[in-house]
Amino acid sequence: DDYDRKIRRNIARCGFFVPVISANTQRRHEGYFRREWSYANDRVRSMADAAIFVLPVCIDNTGPTDALMPETFKPLHFTRLPGGDVTPDFAQRLRELMAVRT
């Protein structure tokens, strides 16, 4: 199977894209996840300005202004989920965003 094609197709069909920001992503200036972020950015270019698609999540103390992520991600709401644990507030936000789409 063509892994890259599957990733592109899934990003093209998903409701939201949740890039995970951490000290690990800060250390890695290269990696497949950066390509995935680029694919999400490509999709955003076809969306209305008010559309909510990219929901950056930080799982440690990395700051949003210092994060090595696409500039288009930086002005977005940056959710902190220490250790990657989904909070009830974040889960509720996702439910509310999905409800608006249906």
PDB file of C-alpha atoms in Angstrom:
ATOM      1  CA  ASP A   1       0.000   0.000   0.000  1.00  0.00           C
ATOM      2  CA  ASP A   2       1.091   3.527  -0.689  1.00  0.00           C
ATOM      3  CA  TYR A   3       1.329   4.974   2.806  1.00  0.00           C
ATOM      4  CA  ASP A   4       1.687   8.568   1.654  1.00  0.00           C
ATOM      5  CA  ARG A   5      -1.420   8.335  -0.533  1.00  0.00           C
ATOM      6  CA  LYS A   6      -3.436   6.965   2.395  1.00  0.00           C
ATOM      7  CA  ILE A   7      -2.289   9.818   4.627  1.00  0.00           C
ATOM      8  CA  ARG A   8      -3.213  12.407   1.992  1.00  0.00           C
ATOM      9  CA  ARG A   9      -6.617  10.807   1.468  1.00  0.00           C
ATOM     10  CA  ASN A  10      -7.317  10.714   5.204  1.00  0.00           C
ATOM     11  CA  ILE A  11      -6.337  14.355   5.645  1.00  0.00           C
ATOM     12  CA  ALA A  12      -8.572  15.250   2.697  1.00  0.00           C
ATOM     13  CA  ARG A  13     -11.539  13.484   4.361  1.00  0.00           C
ATOM     14  CA  CYS A  14     -11.076  14.138   8.077  1.00  0.00           C
ATOM     15  CA  GLY A  15     -13.207  16.563  10.054  1.00  0.00           C
ATOM     16  CA  PHE A  16     -10.293  18.103  11.949  1.00  0.00           C
ATOM     17  CA  PHE A  17      -6.528  17.955  11.855  1.00  0.00           C
ATOM     18  CA  VAL A  18      -4.848  17.853  15.262  1.00  0.00           C
ATOM     19  CA  PRO A  19      -1.098  18.474  15.023  1.00  0.00           C
ATOM     20  CA  VAL A  20       0.643  17.439  18.234  1.00  0.00           C
ATOM     21  CA  ILE A  21       3.304  19.915  19.357  1.00  0.00           C
ATOM     22  CA  SER A  22       5.979  18.877  21.853  1.00  0.00           C
ATOM     23  CA  ALA A  23       9.644  19.070  22.716  1.00  0.00           C
ATOM     24  CA  ASN A  24      10.035  16.085  20.407  1.00  0.00           C
ATOM     25  CA  THR A  25       8.647  17.974  17.395  1.00  0.00           C
ATOM     26  CA  GLN A  26      10.886  20.899  18.352  1.00  0.00           C
ATOM     27  CA  ARG A  27      13.976  18.694  18.127  1.00  0.00           C
ATOM     28  CA  ARG A  28      13.016  17.175  14.787  1.00  0.00           C
ATOM     29  CA  HIS A  29      13.468  19.659  11.970  1.00  0.00           C
ATOM     30  CA  GLU A  30      12.674  16.861   9.543  1.00  0.00           C
ATOM     31  CA  GLY A  31      10.098  14.119   9.770  1.00  0.00           C
ATOM     32  CA  TYR A  32       7.024  12.709   8.089  1.00  0.00           C
ATOM     33  CA  PHE A  33       4.773  14.572  10.525  1.00  0.00           C
ATOM     34  CA  ARG A  34       5.980  17.827   8.939  1.00  0.00           C
ATOM     35  CA  ARG A  35       4.745  16.577   5.565  1.00  0.00           C
ATOM     36  CA  GLU A  36       1.374  15.766   7.157  1.00  0.00           C
ATOM     37  CA  TRP A  37       1.240  19.311   8.527  1.00  0.00           C
ATOM     38  CA  SER A  38       1.925  20.578   5.013  1.00  0.00           C
ATOM     39  CA  TYR A  39      -0.927  18.472   3.595  1.00  0.00           C
ATOM     40  CA  ALA A  40      -3.272  19.940   6.203  1.00  0.00           C
ATOM     41  CA  ASN A  41      -2.082  23.417   5.237  1.00  0.00           C
ATOM     42  CA  ASP A  42      -2.837  22.630   1.589  1.00  0.00           C
ATOM     43  CA  ARG A  43      -6.377  21.667   2.524  1.00  0.00           C
ATOM     44  CA  VAL A  44      -6.866  24.850   4.563  1.00  0.00           C
ATOM     45  CA  ARG A  45      -6.045  26.926   1.487  1.00  0.00           C
ATOM     46  CA  SER A  46      -9.293  25.641  -0.052  1.00  0.00           C
ATOM     47  CA  MET A  47     -11.393  26.526   2.981  1.00  0.00           C
ATOM     48  CA  ALA A  48     -13.249  29.649   4.006  1.00  0.00           C
ATOM     49  CA  ASP A  49     -11.309  31.921   6.349  1.00  0.00           C
ATOM     50  CA  ALA A  50     -13.728  31.201   9.208  1.00  0.00           C
ATOM     51  CA  ALA A  51     -13.499  27.412   8.810  1.00  0.00           C
ATOM     52  CA  ILE A  52     -12.052  25.538  11.775  1.00  0.00           C
ATOM     53  CA  PHE A  53      -9.954  22.595  10.690  1.00  0.00           C
ATOM     54  CA  VAL A  54      -6.517  22.688  12.346  1.00  0.00           C
ATOM     55  CA  LEU A  55      -6.613  22.312  16.135  1.00  0.00           C
ATOM     56  CA  PRO A  56      -3.020  22.405  17.440  1.00  0.00           C
ATOM     57  CA  VAL A  57      -2.436  20.529  20.672  1.00  0.00           C
ATOM     58  CA  CYS A  58       0.626  20.811  22.898  1.00  0.00           C
ATOM     59  CA  ILE A  59       1.413  17.901  25.201  1.00  0.00           C
ATOM     60  CA  ASP A  60       4.183  19.589  27.214  1.00  0.00           C
ATOM     61  CA  ASN A  61       5.520  23.087  27.999  1.00  0.00           C
ATOM     62  CA  THR A  62       6.409  24.075  24.431  1.00  0.00           C
ATOM     63  CA  GLY A  63       5.179  27.613  23.813  1.00  0.00           C
ATOM     64  CA  PRO A  64       2.934  28.415  20.835  1.00  0.00           C
ATOM     65  CA  THR A  65       5.048  31.347  19.695  1.00  0.00           C
ATOM     66  CA  ASP A  66       8.259  29.297  19.838  1.00  0.00           C
ATOM     67  CA  ALA A  67       6.835  26.119  18.334  1.00  0.00           C
ATOM     68  CA  LEU A  68       8.439  24.967  15.097  1.00  0.00           C
ATOM     69  CA  MET A  69       5.219  24.591  13.161  1.00  0.00           C
ATOM     70  CA  PRO A  70       3.774  26.268  10.079  1.00  0.00           C
ATOM     71  CA  GLU A  71       3.167  29.986  10.572  1.00  0.00           C
ATOM     72  CA  THR A  72      -0.473  29.417   9.586  1.00  0.00           C
ATOM     73  CA  PHE A  73      -0.937  27.246  12.705  1.00  0.00           C
ATOM     74  CA  LYS A  74       0.446  29.834  15.158  1.00  0.00           C
ATOM     75  CA  PRO A  75      -2.535  32.221  15.336  1.00  0.00           C
ATOM     76  CA  LEU A  76      -4.919  29.306  15.971  1.00  0.00           C
ATOM     77  CA  HIS A  77      -6.238  28.324  19.385  1.00  0.00           C
ATOM     78  CA  PHE A  78      -3.452  26.262  20.947  1.00  0.00           C
ATOM     79  CA  THR A  79      -4.806  23.635  23.366  1.00  0.00           C
ATOM     80  CA  ARG A  80      -2.638  22.261  26.148  1.00  0.00           C
ATOM     81  CA  LEU A  81      -3.141  18.580  26.907  1.00  0.00           C
ATOM     82  CA  PRO A  82      -0.325  17.678  29.326  1.00  0.00           C
ATOM     83  CA  GLY A  83       0.942  14.205  28.629  1.00  0.00           C
ATOM     84  CA  GLY A  84      -1.522  13.891  25.758  1.00  0.00           C
ATOM     85  CA  ASP A  85      -4.465  13.287  28.069  1.00  0.00           C
ATOM     86  CA  VAL A  86      -7.681  14.595  26.519  1.00  0.00           C
ATOM     87  CA  THR A  87      -9.524  16.842  28.935  1.00  0.00           C
ATOM     88  CA  PRO A  88     -13.314  16.936  29.220  1.00  0.00           C
ATOM     89  CA  ASP A  89     -13.197  20.553  27.953  1.00  0.00           C
ATOM     90  CA  PHE A  90     -11.312  19.586  24.794  1.00  0.00           C
ATOM     91  CA  ALA A  91     -13.615  16.620  24.155  1.00  0.00           C
ATOM     92  CA  GLN A  92     -16.622  18.928  24.581  1.00  0.00           C
ATOM     93  CA  ARG A  93     -15.108  21.454  22.167  1.00  0.00           C
ATOM     94  CA  LEU A  94     -14.701  18.724  19.540  1.00  0.00           C
ATOM     95  CA  ARG A  95     -18.310  17.605  20.060  1.00  0.00           C
ATOM     96  CA  GLU A  96     -19.541  21.190  19.667  1.00  0.00           C
ATOM     97  CA  LEU A  97     -17.481  21.743  16.519  1.00  0.00           C
ATOM     98  CA  MET A  98     -18.788  18.484  15.044  1.00  0.00           C
ATOM     99  CA  ALA A  99     -22.370  19.448  15.894  1.00  0.00           C
ATOM    100  CA  VAL A 100     -21.985  22.678  13.930  1.00  0.00           C
ATOM    101  CA  ARG A 101     -20.883  20.697  10.861  1.00  0.00           C
ATOM    102  CA  THR A 102     -23.777  18.251  10.832  1.00  0.00           C
TER     103      THR A 102
END
